[in-house]
CSV table of C-alpha atoms and ligand atoms in Angstrom, one decimal:
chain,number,residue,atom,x,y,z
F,1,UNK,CA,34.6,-79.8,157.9
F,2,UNK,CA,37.7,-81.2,157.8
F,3,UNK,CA,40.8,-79.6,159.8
F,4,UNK,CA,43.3,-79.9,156.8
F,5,UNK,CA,43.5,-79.5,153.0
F,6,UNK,CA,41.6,-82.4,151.1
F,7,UNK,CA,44.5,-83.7,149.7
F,8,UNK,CA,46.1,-84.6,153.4
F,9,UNK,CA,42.4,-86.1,154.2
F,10,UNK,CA,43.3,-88.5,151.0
F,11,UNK,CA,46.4,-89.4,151.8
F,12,UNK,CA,47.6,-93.0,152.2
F,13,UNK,CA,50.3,-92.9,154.3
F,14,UNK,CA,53.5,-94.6,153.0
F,15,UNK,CA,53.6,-98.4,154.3
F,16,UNK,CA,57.1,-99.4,154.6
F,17,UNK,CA,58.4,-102.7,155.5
F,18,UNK,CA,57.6,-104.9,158.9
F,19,UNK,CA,60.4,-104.5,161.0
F,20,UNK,CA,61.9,-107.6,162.4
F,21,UNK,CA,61.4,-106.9,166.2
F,22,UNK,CA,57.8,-106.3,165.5
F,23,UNK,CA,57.3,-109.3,163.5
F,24,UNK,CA,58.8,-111.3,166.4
F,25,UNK,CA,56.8,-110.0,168.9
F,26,UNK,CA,53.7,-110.5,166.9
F,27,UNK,CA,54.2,-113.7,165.9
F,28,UNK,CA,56.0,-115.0,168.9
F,29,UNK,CA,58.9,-116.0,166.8
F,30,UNK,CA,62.5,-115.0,166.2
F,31,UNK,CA,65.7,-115.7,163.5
F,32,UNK,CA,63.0,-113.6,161.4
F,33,UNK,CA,64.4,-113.1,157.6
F,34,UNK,CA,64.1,-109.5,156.9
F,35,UNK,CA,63.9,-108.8,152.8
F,36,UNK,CA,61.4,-105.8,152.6
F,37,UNK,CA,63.2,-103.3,152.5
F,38,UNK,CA,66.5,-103.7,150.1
F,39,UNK,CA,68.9,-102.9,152.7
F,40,UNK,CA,71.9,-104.6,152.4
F,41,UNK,CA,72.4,-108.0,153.2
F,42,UNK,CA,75.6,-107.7,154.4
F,43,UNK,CA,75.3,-104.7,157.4
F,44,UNK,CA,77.2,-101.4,157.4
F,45,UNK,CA,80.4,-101.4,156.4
F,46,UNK,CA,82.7,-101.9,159.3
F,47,UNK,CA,84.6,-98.5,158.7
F,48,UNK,CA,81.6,-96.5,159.1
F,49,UNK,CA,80.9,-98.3,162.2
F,50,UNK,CA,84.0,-97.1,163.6
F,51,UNK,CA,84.0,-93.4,162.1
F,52,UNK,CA,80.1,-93.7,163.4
F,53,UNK,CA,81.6,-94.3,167.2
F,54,UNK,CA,84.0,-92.1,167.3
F,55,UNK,CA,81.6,-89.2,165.9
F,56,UNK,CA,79.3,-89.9,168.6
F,57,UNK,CA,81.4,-88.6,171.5
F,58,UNK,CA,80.5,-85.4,169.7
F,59,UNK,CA,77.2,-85.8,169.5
F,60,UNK,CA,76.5,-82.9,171.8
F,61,UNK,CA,77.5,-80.3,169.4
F,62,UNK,CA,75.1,-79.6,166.0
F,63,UNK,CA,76.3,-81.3,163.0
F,64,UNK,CA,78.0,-79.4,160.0
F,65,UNK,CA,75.0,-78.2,158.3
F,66,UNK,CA,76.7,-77.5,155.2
F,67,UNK,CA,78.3,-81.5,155.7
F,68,UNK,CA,81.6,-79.9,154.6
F,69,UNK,CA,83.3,-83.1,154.4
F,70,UNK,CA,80.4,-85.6,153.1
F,71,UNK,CA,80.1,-83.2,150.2
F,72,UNK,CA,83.8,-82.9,149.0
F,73,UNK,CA,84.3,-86.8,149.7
F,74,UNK,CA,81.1,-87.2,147.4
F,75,UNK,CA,82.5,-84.6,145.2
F,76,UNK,CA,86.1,-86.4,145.0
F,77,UNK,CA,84.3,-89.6,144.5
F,78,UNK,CA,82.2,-88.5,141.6
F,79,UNK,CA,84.5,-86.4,139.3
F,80,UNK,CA,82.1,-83.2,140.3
F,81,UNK,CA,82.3,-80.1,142.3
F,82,UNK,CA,81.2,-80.0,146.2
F,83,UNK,CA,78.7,-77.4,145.3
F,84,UNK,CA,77.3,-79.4,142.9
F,85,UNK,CA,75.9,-82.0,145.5
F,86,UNK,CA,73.9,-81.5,148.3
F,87,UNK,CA,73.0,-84.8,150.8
F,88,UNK,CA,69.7,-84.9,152.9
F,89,UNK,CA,68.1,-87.1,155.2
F,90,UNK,CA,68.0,-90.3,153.3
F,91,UNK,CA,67.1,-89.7,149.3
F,92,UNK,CA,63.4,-89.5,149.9
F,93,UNK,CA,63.8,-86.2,151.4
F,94,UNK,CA,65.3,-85.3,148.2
F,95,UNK,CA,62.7,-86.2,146.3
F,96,UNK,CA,60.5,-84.3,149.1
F,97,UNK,CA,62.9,-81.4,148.5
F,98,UNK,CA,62.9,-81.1,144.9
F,99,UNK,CA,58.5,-80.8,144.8
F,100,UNK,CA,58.8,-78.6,147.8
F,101,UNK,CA,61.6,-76.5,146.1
F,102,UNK,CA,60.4,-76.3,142.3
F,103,UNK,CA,56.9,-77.3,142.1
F,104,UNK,CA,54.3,-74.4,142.1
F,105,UNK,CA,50.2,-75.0,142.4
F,106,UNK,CA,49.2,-75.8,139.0
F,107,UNK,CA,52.1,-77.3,137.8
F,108,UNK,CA,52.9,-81.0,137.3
F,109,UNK,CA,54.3,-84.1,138.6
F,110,UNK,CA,55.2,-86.6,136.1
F,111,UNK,CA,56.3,-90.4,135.7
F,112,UNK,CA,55.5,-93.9,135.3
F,113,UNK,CA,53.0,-95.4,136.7
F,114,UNK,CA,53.7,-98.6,139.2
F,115,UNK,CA,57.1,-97.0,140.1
F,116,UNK,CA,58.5,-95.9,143.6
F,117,UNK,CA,55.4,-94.5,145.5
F,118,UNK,CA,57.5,-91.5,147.3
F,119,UNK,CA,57.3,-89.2,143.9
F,120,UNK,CA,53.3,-90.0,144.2
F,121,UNK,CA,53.5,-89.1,147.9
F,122,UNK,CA,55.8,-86.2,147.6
F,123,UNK,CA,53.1,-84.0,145.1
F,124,UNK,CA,50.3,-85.1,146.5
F,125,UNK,CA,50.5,-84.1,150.6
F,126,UNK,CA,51.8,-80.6,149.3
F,127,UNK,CA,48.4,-80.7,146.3
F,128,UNK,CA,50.1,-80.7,143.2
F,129,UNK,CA,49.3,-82.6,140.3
F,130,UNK,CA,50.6,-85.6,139.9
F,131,UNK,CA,50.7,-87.3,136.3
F,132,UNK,CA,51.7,-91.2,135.6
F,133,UNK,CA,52.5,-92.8,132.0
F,134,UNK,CA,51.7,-96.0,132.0
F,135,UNK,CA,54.1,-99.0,131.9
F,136,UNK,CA,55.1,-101.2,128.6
F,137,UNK,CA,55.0,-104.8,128.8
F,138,UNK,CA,53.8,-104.7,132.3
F,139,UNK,CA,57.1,-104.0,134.2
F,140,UNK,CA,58.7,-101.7,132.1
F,141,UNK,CA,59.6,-98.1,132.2
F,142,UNK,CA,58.1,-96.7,128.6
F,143,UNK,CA,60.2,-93.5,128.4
F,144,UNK,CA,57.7,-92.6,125.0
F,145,UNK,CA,54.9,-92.9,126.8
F,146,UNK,CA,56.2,-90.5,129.6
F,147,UNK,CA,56.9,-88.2,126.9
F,148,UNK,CA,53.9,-87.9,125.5
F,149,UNK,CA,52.5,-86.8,128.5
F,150,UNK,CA,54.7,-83.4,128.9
F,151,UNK,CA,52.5,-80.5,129.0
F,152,UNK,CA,53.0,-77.1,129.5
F,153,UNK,CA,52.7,-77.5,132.7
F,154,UNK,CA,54.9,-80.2,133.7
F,155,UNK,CA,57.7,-78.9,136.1
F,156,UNK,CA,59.4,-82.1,137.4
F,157,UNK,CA,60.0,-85.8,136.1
F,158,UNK,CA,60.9,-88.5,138.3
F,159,UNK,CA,62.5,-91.7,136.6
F,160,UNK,CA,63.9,-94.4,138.6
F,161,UNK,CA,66.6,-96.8,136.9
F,162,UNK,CA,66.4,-99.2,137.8
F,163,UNK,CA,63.2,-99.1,139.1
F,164,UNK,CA,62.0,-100.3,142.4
F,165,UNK,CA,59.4,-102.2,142.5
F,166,UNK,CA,60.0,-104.1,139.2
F,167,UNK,CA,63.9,-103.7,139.4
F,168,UNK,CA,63.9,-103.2,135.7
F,169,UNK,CA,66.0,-101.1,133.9
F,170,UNK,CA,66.1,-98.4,130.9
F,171,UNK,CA,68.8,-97.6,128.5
F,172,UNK,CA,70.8,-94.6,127.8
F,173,UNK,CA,69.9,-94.7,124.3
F,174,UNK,CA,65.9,-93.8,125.5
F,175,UNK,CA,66.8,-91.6,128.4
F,176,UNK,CA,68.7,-89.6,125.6
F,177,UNK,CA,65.4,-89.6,123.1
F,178,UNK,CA,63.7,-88.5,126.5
F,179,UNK,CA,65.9,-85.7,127.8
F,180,UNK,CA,66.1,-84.0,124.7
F,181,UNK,CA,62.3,-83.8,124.3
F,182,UNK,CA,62.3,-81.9,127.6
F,183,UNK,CA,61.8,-77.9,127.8
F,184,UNK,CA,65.1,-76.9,129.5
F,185,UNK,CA,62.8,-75.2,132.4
F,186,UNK,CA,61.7,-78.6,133.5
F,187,UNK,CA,63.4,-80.9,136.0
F,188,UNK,CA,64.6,-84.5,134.9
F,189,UNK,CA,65.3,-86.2,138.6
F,190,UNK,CA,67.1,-89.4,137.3
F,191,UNK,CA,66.7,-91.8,141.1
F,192,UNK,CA,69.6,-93.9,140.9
F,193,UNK,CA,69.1,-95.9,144.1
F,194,UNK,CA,70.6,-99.0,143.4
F,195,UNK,CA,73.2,-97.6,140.2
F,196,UNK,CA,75.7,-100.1,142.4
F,197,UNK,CA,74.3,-103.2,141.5
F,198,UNK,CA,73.9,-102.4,137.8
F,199,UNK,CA,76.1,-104.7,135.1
F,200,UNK,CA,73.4,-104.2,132.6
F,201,UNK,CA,74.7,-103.0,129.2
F,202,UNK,CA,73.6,-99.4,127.8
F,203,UNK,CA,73.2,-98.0,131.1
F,204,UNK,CA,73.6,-94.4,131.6
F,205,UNK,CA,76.3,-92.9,132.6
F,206,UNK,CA,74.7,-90.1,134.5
F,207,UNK,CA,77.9,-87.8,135.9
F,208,UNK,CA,78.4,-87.2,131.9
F,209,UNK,CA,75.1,-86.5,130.7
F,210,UNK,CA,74.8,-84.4,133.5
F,211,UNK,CA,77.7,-82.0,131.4
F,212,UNK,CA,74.5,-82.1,128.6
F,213,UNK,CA,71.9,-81.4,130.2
F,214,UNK,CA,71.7,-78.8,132.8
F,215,UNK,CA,68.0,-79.9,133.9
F,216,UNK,CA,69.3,-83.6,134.8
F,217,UNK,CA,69.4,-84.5,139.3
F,218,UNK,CA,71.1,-87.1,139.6
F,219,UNK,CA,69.5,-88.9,142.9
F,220,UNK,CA,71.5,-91.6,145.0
F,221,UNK,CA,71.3,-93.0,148.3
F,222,UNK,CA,73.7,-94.5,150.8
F,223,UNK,CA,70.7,-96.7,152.5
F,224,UNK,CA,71.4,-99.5,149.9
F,225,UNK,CA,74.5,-100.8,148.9
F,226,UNK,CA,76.6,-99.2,151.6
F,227,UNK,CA,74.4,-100.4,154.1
F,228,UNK,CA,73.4,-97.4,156.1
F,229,UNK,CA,69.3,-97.0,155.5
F,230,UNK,CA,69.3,-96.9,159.4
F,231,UNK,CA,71.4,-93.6,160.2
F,232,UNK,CA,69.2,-92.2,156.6
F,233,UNK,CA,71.4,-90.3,154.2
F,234,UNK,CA,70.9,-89.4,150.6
F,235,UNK,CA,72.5,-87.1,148.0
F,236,UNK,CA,71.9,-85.7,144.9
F,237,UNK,CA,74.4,-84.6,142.0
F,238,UNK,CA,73.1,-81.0,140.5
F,239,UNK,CA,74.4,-77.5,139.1
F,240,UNK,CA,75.0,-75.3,141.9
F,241,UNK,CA,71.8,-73.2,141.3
F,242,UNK,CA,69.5,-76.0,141.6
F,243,UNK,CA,71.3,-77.5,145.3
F,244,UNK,CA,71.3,-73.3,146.2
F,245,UNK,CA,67.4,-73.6,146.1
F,246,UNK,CA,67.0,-76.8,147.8
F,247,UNK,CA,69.1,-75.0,150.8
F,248,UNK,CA,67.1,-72.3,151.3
F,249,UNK,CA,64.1,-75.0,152.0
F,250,UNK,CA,65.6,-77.8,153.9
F,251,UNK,CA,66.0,-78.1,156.9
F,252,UNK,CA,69.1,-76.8,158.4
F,253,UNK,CA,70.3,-79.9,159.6
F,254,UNK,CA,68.5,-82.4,157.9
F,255,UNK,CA,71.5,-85.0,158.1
F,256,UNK,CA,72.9,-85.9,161.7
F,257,UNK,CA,76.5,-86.0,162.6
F,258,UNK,CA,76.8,-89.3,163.3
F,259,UNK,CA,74.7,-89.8,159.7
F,260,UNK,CA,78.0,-87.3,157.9
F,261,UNK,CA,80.8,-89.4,159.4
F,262,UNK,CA,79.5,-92.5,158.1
F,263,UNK,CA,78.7,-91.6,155.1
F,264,UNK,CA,82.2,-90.5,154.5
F,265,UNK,CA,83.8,-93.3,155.7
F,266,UNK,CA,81.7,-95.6,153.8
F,267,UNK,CA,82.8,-93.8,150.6
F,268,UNK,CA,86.1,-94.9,151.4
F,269,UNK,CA,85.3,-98.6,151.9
F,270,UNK,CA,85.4,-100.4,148.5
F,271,UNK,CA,85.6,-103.6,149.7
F,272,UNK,CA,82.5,-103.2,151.5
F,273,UNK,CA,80.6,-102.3,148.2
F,274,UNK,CA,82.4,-104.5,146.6
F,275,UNK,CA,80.9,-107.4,148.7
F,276,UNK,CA,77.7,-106.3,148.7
F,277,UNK,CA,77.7,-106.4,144.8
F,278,UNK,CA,79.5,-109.8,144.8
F,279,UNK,CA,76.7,-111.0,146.9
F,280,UNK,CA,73.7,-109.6,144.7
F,281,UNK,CA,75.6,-111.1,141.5
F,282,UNK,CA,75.7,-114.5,142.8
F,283,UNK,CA,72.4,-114.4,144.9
F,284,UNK,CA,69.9,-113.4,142.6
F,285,UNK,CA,69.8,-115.9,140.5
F,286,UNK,CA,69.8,-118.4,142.4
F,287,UNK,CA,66.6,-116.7,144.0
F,288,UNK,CA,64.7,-115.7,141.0
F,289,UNK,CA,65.4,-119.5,139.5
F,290,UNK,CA,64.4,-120.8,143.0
F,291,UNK,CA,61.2,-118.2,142.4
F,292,UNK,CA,60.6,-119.3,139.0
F,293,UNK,CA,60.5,-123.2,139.9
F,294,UNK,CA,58.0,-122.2,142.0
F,295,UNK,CA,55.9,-121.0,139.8
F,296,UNK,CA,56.4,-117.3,140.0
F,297,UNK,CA,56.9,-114.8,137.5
F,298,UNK,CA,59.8,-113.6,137.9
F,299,UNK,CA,60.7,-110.0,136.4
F,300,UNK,CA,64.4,-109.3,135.4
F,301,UNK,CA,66.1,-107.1,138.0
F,302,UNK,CA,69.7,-104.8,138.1
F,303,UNK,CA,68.7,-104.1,141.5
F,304,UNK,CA,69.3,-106.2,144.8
F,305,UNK,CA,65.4,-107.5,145.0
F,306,UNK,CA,63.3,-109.6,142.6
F,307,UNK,CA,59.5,-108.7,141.7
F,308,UNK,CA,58.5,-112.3,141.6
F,309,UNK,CA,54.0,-112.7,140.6
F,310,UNK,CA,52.5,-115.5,142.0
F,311,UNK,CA,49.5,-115.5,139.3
F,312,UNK,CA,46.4,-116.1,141.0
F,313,UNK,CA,47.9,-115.8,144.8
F,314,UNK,CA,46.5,-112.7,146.3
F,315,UNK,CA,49.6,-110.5,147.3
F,316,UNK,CA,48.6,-109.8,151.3
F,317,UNK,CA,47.8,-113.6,151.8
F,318,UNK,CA,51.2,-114.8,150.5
F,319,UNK,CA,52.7,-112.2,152.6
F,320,UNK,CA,51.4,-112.7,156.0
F,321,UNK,CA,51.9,-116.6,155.1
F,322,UNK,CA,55.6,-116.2,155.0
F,323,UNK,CA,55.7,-113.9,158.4
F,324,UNK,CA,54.1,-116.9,160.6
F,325,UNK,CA,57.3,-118.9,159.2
F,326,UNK,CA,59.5,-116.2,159.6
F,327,UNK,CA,60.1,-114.3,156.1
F,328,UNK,CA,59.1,-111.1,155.9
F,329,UNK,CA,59.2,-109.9,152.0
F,330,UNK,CA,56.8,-106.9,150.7
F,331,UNK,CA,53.4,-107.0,148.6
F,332,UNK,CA,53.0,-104.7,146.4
F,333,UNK,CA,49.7,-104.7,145.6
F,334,UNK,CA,49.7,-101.0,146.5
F,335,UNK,CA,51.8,-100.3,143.3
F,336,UNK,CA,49.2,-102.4,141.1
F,337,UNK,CA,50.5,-106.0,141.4
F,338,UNK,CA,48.0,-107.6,143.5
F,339,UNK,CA,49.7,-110.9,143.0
F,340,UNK,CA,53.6,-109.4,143.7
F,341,UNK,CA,55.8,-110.0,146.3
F,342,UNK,CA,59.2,-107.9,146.1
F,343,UNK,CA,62.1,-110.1,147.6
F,344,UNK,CA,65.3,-108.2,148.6
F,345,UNK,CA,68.4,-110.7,147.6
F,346,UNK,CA,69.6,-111.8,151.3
F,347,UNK,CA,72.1,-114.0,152.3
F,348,UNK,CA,72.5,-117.7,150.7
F,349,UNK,CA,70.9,-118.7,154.1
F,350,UNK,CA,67.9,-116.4,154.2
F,351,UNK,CA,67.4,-116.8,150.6
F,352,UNK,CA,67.1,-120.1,151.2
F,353,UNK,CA,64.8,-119.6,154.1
F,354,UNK,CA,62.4,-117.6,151.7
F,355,UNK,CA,62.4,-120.2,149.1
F,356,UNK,CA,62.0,-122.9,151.7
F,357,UNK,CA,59.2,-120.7,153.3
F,358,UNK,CA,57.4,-120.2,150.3
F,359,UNK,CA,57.6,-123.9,149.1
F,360,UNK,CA,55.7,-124.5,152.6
F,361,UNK,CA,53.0,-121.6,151.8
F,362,UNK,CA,52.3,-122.5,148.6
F,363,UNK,CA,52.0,-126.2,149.6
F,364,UNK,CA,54.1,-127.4,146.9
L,1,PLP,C1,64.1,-96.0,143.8
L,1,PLP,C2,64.3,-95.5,145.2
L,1,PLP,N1,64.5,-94.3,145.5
L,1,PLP,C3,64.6,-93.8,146.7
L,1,PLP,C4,64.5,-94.6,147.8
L,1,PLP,C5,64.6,-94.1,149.2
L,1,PLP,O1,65.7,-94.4,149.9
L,1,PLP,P1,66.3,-93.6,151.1
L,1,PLP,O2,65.3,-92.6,151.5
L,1,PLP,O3,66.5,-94.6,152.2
L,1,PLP,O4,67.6,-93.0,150.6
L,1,PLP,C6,64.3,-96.0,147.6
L,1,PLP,C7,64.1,-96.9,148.8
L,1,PLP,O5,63.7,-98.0,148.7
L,1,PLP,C8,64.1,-96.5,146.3
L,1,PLP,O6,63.9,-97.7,146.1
């Protein structure tokens, strides 16, 4: 008899990147290329550093649990009201928050299939249904097929755009054709985890279809391009009713002090997000056509990582390959791309390193 519910018995637990220090001890190695996780290439921005120092003197007194100022400087930012976003600890406690919050027994999940792993993960350890569309063309977010789907008992719909693994991208256009499909009653959480990086034409713009569509969370993160995935800080864009709900569950203070004070500062640092999108710009193609002349299949990406399939190169031997020289990237064979790595963009030098690494594994 097992001593919880079946559907914690069957739970894989999430497997998140190696981190460096572990991979050095393992391997008895170090100058280790981290690109597993799509943190930023470039560090935290120096201003939060600072704010982040100066914070910590008060790190014997409980944070803001309201995060008073993260909220308004997000608010003043975005062109929305403070109570219309709320932050938590890192954007996957969002999406935690939003199936804890919304979700009852019996009703459903839904999005694509092969996408970020946390939506699966969030239904599943609390039992609820969890529905997937499957993907066009292999990579791609089909936004129809998702639709089709909807039932009457759907309650919450995850999209990520771009999406992470593949880094692809849908447009407006479709997300339109989608939103107005859905009932009113059900929630459209639109994960916009790497929006900085995007340049792609017909993207959303999410703060204005928001005004349309009253059902749209708008999910965002400050653990990519600002650089802060360490101190764990997300935030979410949503009317005031839906953030008043997700209060009454969260934790009261599910984002640290230290966490608040550098998230505000690194909303005033544009040149730090600036460089970090400079960097992804000029970086990833110069990995993906490294990638490709290795023979990889290299999938388009608005994000700061490349989905690059190695046809016929089974995804956990490429891997550990590249750790014993010292590049640690991320299989995804978990996701359903057995022959996937996902590449974060790094530095010229570590991208180099990866390319270099790889030419050495594959024995080309
Ligand atoms: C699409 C997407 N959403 C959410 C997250 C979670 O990020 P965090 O919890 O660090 O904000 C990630 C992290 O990789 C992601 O790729």
């Amino acid at each position: 008899m097992p001593i919880v519910p079946p559907y914690v018995e069957t739970l894989m637990p999430y497997v998140p990147g190696k981190p460096i220090e572990e991979v050095e001890r393992e391997y008895g190695i170090s100058n280790v290329a981290k690109l597993a996780s799509n943190e930023n290439a470039l560090g935290p921005s120096p201003r939060a550093l600072a704010a982040v120092r100066e914070a910590a003197a008060g790190a014997h007194l409980y944070p803001d649990g309201s995060a008073y100022h993260l909220r308004n400087a997000l608010a003043g930012k975005l062109g929305v009201k403070p109570e219309e976003v709320f932050v938590a600890n890192g954007s996957n406690e969002i999406i935690d928050l939003l199936v804890e919050t919304f979700v009852l027994p019996g009703e459903e999940v839904l999005t694509s299939a092969r996408t970020f792993i946390a939506y699966k993960l969030a239904a599943q350890k609390l039992g609820r249904t969890f529905v997937e569309a499957p993907m066009k063309d292999g990579y791609w977010y089909d936004l129809d097929a998702i639709r089709q789907k909807l039932s009457p008992r759907t309650k919450l719909v995850f999209l990520a755009n771009p999406d992470n693994p593949t880094g692809t991208w849908f447009l407006e256009k479709e997300l339109v054709r989608f939103l107005d499909a859905v009932p009113p009653g059900v929630l459209v959480a639109l994960d916009e985890a790497y929006v900085e990086y995007v340049d792609a034409a017909g993207y959303q713009d999410s703060m204005a279809l928001r005004r349309r569509y009253p059902n749209l969370v708008v999910i965002r993160t400050f653990s990519k391009i600002y650089g802060l995935a360490g101190f764990r800080l997300g935030y979410a864009i949503a009317r005031p009713e839906i953030g008043g709900y997700v209060e009454r569950v969260r934790m009261p203070f599910n984002t640290s002090l230290v966490a608040q004070a550098a998230g505000v500062a690194a909303l005033g640092d544009a040149e730090h997000v600036q460089r970090g999108r400079a960097l992804v710009q000029a970086e990833r193609p110069f990995l993906s056509e490294g990638l490709a002349a290795l023979g990889a299949t290299v999938v388009p990406s608005q994000g700061n990582f490349v989905l690059a399939d190695f046809p016929g190169r089974p995804g956990k031997e490429l891997f550990e390959a590249l750790l014993r020289l010292g590049v640690v990237v991320r299989p995804v064979g978990g996701y359903g791309f057995p022959t996937a790595q996902r590449i974060t963009v790094g530095t010229h030098a570590e991208n180099e390193k990866c390319l270099a690494a790889l030419r050495k594994a594959l024995g080309k």
